[in-house]
Coordinates of C-alpha atoms in Angstrom, one line a residue:
Chain A
M1 CA 7.5 27.7 -14.7
T2 CA 8.7 24.2 -14.4
T3 CA 7.2 21.1 -12.8
E4 CA 9.2 18.2 -11.6
M5 CA 8.7 15.0 -13.5
T6 CA 11.0 12.3 -12.3
N7 CA 12.1 11.7 -8.8
P8 CA 15.2 9.5 -8.8
E9 CA 17.6 9.5 -5.9
T10 CA 19.3 12.8 -5.0
K11 CA 23.1 12.9 -4.4
G12 CA 22.3 14.3 -1.0
N13 CA 20.3 11.2 -0.1
E14 CA 21.8 8.3 1.7
V15 CA 23.7 6.1 -0.7
S16 CA 24.9 2.6 -0.1
G17 CA 27.2 0.5 -2.0
Q18 CA 30.4 1.5 -3.9
G19 CA 28.8 2.7 -7.2
R20 CA 29.2 -0.8 -8.7
S21 CA 25.6 -1.0 -9.7
A22 CA 24.1 1.4 -12.2
R23 CA 22.6 4.0 -10.0
I24 CA 20.7 7.0 -11.3
Y25 CA 20.9 10.3 -9.5
R26 CA 18.8 13.4 -9.7
P27 CA 21.2 16.3 -10.3
L28 CA 20.9 19.3 -8.0
T29 CA 19.5 22.1 -10.1
D30 CA 19.1 25.9 -10.1
I31 CA 16.6 27.5 -12.4
V32 CA 16.6 31.2 -13.1
E33 CA 14.2 33.1 -15.3
T34 CA 14.9 36.5 -16.9
D35 CA 13.1 38.5 -19.6
D36 CA 15.2 36.9 -22.2
G37 CA 14.5 33.3 -21.2
V38 CA 15.2 30.6 -18.8
S39 CA 18.5 29.1 -17.6
L40 CA 19.0 25.7 -15.9
M41 CA 22.1 24.8 -14.1
L42 CA 22.5 21.1 -13.2
E43 CA 25.3 19.5 -11.2
V44 CA 26.6 16.5 -13.2
P45 CA 30.1 15.9 -11.9
G46 CA 32.0 13.2 -13.8
A47 CA 29.9 13.6 -17.0
S48 CA 31.7 14.6 -20.2
P49 CA 30.1 16.6 -23.0
D50 CA 29.6 13.6 -25.3
G51 CA 27.8 11.8 -22.5
V52 CA 25.1 14.4 -22.1
D53 CA 21.7 14.0 -23.8
I54 CA 19.1 16.8 -23.8
S55 CA 15.8 16.5 -25.5
L56 CA 12.7 18.7 -25.6
E57 CA 9.4 17.1 -26.5
R58 CA 6.0 18.4 -25.9
R59 CA 7.3 20.9 -23.3
V60 CA 9.1 18.2 -21.5
L61 CA 12.8 18.9 -21.2
S62 CA 14.7 15.7 -20.4
I63 CA 18.3 15.6 -19.4
R64 CA 20.5 12.5 -19.2
A65 CA 24.2 12.3 -18.5
T66 CA 26.4 9.3 -18.3
V67 CA 29.4 9.1 -16.0
R68 CA 32.6 7.2 -16.4
P69 CA 33.5 5.7 -13.0
T70 CA 36.7 7.0 -11.3
R71 CA 37.1 4.1 -8.9
P72 CA 40.6 2.6 -9.6
E73 CA 40.5 -0.9 -11.0
D74 CA 42.9 -2.3 -8.5
A75 CA 41.3 -0.5 -5.6
G76 CA 41.5 -2.2 -2.3
P77 CA 39.4 -1.4 0.8
G78 CA 37.7 2.0 0.6
Y79 CA 35.6 4.5 2.2
A80 CA 32.8 6.0 0.2
E81 CA 30.7 9.1 0.8
Y82 CA 29.2 9.3 -2.6
G83 CA 28.2 6.9 -5.3
E84 CA 28.8 7.1 -8.9
G85 CA 26.1 6.8 -11.5
D86 CA 24.3 8.4 -14.3
Y87 CA 22.1 11.5 -14.0
E88 CA 18.5 11.9 -15.1
R89 CA 16.0 14.6 -14.6
A90 CA 13.0 16.0 -16.5
F91 CA 11.1 19.3 -16.3
T92 CA 7.8 20.3 -17.8
L93 CA 8.0 23.8 -19.2
S94 CA 4.9 26.1 -18.8
E95 CA 5.5 27.8 -22.1
D96 CA 6.9 27.0 -25.5
F97 CA 10.6 27.4 -26.4
D98 CA 12.1 27.0 -29.7
P99 CA 14.0 23.7 -29.5
D100 CA 16.4 24.9 -32.2
R101 CA 17.6 27.7 -30.1
I102 CA 18.4 25.8 -26.9
A103 CA 22.0 26.0 -26.0
A104 CA 24.0 23.9 -23.5
E105 CA 27.4 24.2 -22.0
L106 CA 29.2 21.9 -19.7
R107 CA 31.9 23.4 -17.4
N108 CA 33.5 21.9 -14.3
G109 CA 30.7 19.4 -13.9
V110 CA 27.9 21.9 -14.2
L111 CA 25.6 21.7 -17.2
T112 CA 24.0 25.1 -18.1
I113 CA 21.0 25.0 -20.5
T114 CA 19.7 28.2 -21.8
L115 CA 16.2 28.5 -23.4
P116 CA 15.8 31.8 -25.1
R117 CA 12.2 33.0 -25.0
A118 CA 10.4 32.5 -28.3
E119 CA 9.8 35.6 -30.5
E120 CA 6.5 37.3 -29.8
T121 CA 4.2 34.5 -30.9
Q122 CA 1.6 35.8 -33.3
P123 CA -2.0 35.0 -32.5
K124 CA -3.1 32.6 -35.0
K125 CA -6.3 33.4 -36.8
I126 CA -8.6 30.6 -37.4
A127 CA -10.6 31.0 -40.5
V128 CA -14.2 29.9 -40.2
K129 CA -15.6 28.3 -43.3
A130 CA -19.1 29.0 -44.2
A131 CA -21.2 25.9 -44.3
Chain B
M1 CA 25.2 11.1 6.0
L2 CA 28.2 9.0 5.6
T3 CA 27.9 5.4 4.6
P4 CA 30.5 3.0 6.1
A5 CA 32.2 0.8 3.7
S6 CA 33.1 -1.7 6.4
S7 CA 30.3 -4.1 5.7
F8 CA 31.8 -4.8 2.3
F9 CA 35.2 -5.8 3.4
R10 CA 36.6 -8.3 5.9
Y11 CA 38.8 -5.7 7.5
D12 CA 38.5 -2.0 7.3
P13 CA 41.6 0.2 7.8
F14 CA 39.3 3.2 7.5
A15 CA 37.2 2.3 10.5
D16 CA 38.8 5.1 12.5
L17 CA 38.2 7.6 9.8
D18 CA 34.6 6.5 9.7
R19 CA 34.2 6.8 13.4
I20 CA 35.6 10.3 13.3
A21 CA 33.3 11.3 10.5
R22 CA 30.3 10.0 12.5
G23 CA 31.4 12.0 15.5
M24 CA 31.6 15.1 13.3
N25 CA 28.2 14.5 12.0
R26 CA 26.8 14.3 15.5
A27 CA 28.7 17.5 16.5
F28 CA 27.5 19.4 13.5
P29 CA 23.9 18.7 12.6
R30 CA 22.8 18.5 9.0
S31 CA 20.9 21.7 9.2
W32 CA 24.1 23.7 9.6
A33 CA 25.3 23.1 6.1
T34 CA 24.5 21.2 3.0
P35 CA 23.1 17.7 3.5
T36 CA 26.5 16.0 3.5
S37 CA 29.6 17.9 4.4
F38 CA 30.9 19.4 1.1
P39 CA 32.7 18.1 -0.7
A40 CA 31.9 14.4 -0.5
V41 CA 35.0 12.3 -0.6
N42 CA 35.8 8.8 -1.7
V43 CA 39.0 7.1 -0.6
W44 CA 40.5 3.9 -2.1
R45 CA 43.5 2.1 -1.0
S46 CA 45.6 -0.1 -3.3
G47 CA 49.0 -1.4 -2.5
D48 CA 51.2 1.5 -1.4
A49 CA 49.0 4.1 -2.9
I50 CA 45.8 6.0 -1.8
A51 CA 43.4 7.4 -4.3
I52 CA 41.0 10.1 -3.3
S53 CA 38.2 11.4 -5.4
S54 CA 35.9 14.3 -4.7
E55 CA 33.0 15.9 -6.5
L56 CA 33.4 19.6 -6.9
P57 CA 30.8 20.7 -9.5
G58 CA 30.9 24.4 -10.3
V59 CA 34.3 25.0 -8.6
E60 CA 37.0 26.6 -10.7
L61 CA 40.4 24.8 -10.8
D62 CA 42.1 28.0 -9.4
D63 CA 39.8 28.0 -6.4
I64 CA 40.8 24.6 -5.2
E65 CA 43.6 24.1 -2.7
I66 CA 45.1 20.8 -1.6
T67 CA 47.6 20.5 1.2
V68 CA 49.2 17.3 2.6
K69 CA 51.0 17.0 5.9
D70 CA 51.9 13.7 7.3
N71 CA 48.7 11.7 7.3
V72 CA 46.3 14.6 6.9
L73 CA 45.0 15.9 3.6
T74 CA 43.1 19.2 3.5
L75 CA 40.9 20.1 0.7
S76 CA 39.7 23.7 0.7
G77 CA 38.4 26.4 -1.6
E78 CA 35.4 28.3 -2.7
R79 CA 32.5 27.7 -4.9
K80 CA 31.3 31.0 -6.3
A81 CA 27.7 31.6 -7.0
P82 CA 26.8 32.3 -10.7
E83 CA 26.0 35.9 -11.5
A84 CA 22.3 36.5 -12.0
P85 CA 21.2 39.6 -13.9
E86 CA 18.9 42.2 -12.4
G87 CA 15.3 41.1 -12.1
A88 CA 16.1 37.4 -12.3
R89 CA 13.5 35.2 -10.8
W90 CA 14.6 31.9 -9.2
H91 CA 12.4 29.0 -9.7
L92 CA 14.6 26.4 -8.1
R93 CA 17.7 26.8 -5.9
E94 CA 19.0 23.4 -4.8
R95 CA 22.7 24.1 -5.3
S96 CA 24.9 25.7 -2.6
Y97 CA 27.9 28.0 -2.7
G98 CA 30.6 29.5 -0.5
K99 CA 33.8 28.5 1.1
F100 CA 34.6 24.9 2.0
S101 CA 37.2 23.0 3.9
R102 CA 37.6 19.3 4.6
T103 CA 40.3 17.3 6.2
V104 CA 40.8 13.6 5.4
Q105 CA 42.8 11.5 7.7
L106 CA 44.9 9.0 5.8
P107 CA 45.8 5.5 7.1
Y108 CA 49.5 6.4 7.0
A109 CA 51.8 9.4 6.5
V110 CA 52.3 10.0 2.7
D111 CA 55.1 11.4 0.6
S112 CA 54.1 15.0 0.2
N113 CA 56.5 15.4 -2.7
K114 CA 54.7 12.6 -4.6
V115 CA 51.1 13.9 -4.8
E116 CA 49.3 14.0 -8.1
A117 CA 46.1 15.8 -8.5
R118 CA 43.8 16.0 -11.5
F119 CA 40.6 18.0 -12.0
R120 CA 38.2 17.0 -14.8
D121 CA 34.5 17.5 -15.4
G122 CA 34.1 18.7 -11.8
V123 CA 35.7 15.7 -10.2
L124 CA 39.0 16.0 -8.4
Q125 CA 41.3 12.9 -8.2
V126 CA 44.3 12.8 -5.9
A127 CA 46.9 10.1 -5.9
L128 CA 49.1 9.7 -2.8
H129 CA 51.9 7.3 -2.1
R130 CA 53.6 5.8 0.8
P131 CA 57.2 7.1 1.2
E132 CA 59.9 4.7 0.0
E133 CA 61.6 4.5 3.4
D134 CA 58.3 3.4 5.0
K135 CA 57.6 0.6 2.7
P136 CA 57.9 -2.8 4.3
R137 CA 61.2 -4.5 3.3
R138 CA 61.7 -8.1 2.6
I139 CA 64.5 -9.5 4.8
E140 CA 66.8 -12.1 3.3
I141 CA 67.4 -15.0 5.5
K142 CA 70.9 -16.5 5.2
A143 CA 71.4 -20.1 5.5
A144 CA 73.7 -21.0 8.4

């Protein structure tokens, strides 16, 4: 169905630093397919709806989400288990989806993208011209 | 795994916390649960306040419980799996679900009446304060 394209760092991977540098993370994703279409659920905690960018081009679905850091400005010494940074991931789809019908919803840090299956694609007849 | 912040600072009041966390990681191998213990927590200290942030994507606000007692903060709740219709075929399952509970040891006992928590875009932010009576007081020195 889908093939991984990019391979940036996963949140689960070891992360050093305090999120000061612009790090890019690969959001953890679930992909489920039904007869109606395909749904992707990506974990993008910290991203707001206006910071999410989804594009579909030549069967490549790209997702990018920017995150506003939560680290307090006057923060003193700290203890960090996770870093903050933007999210990026791309998937190659094995079939065509109508880009106009793609819907996306962001709720509690999870981005759900639904790709409804295209209407029964009519076989295209190629007319052969006589020489 | 947990990354110590100690190398970034000249002194680290969270060294003990880090040591405990490392011990926990040894006691409970990675394979038991998600790669890092869920949820991951960041702790910042500024003046007489402590700021804690945690990533809880997919958790509903009503399913989060925070309790504070003395110098221990407990963060627990449940992340419910999304409902999948009959005949759904999974192509990728990287996310995890279920109940979670984490305790964070704070550098000092905090005022349990003065805890502010905010949950936005799947990120929980908790602000804790040192009780008034515990704040260091400046002593006036009288001239003889």
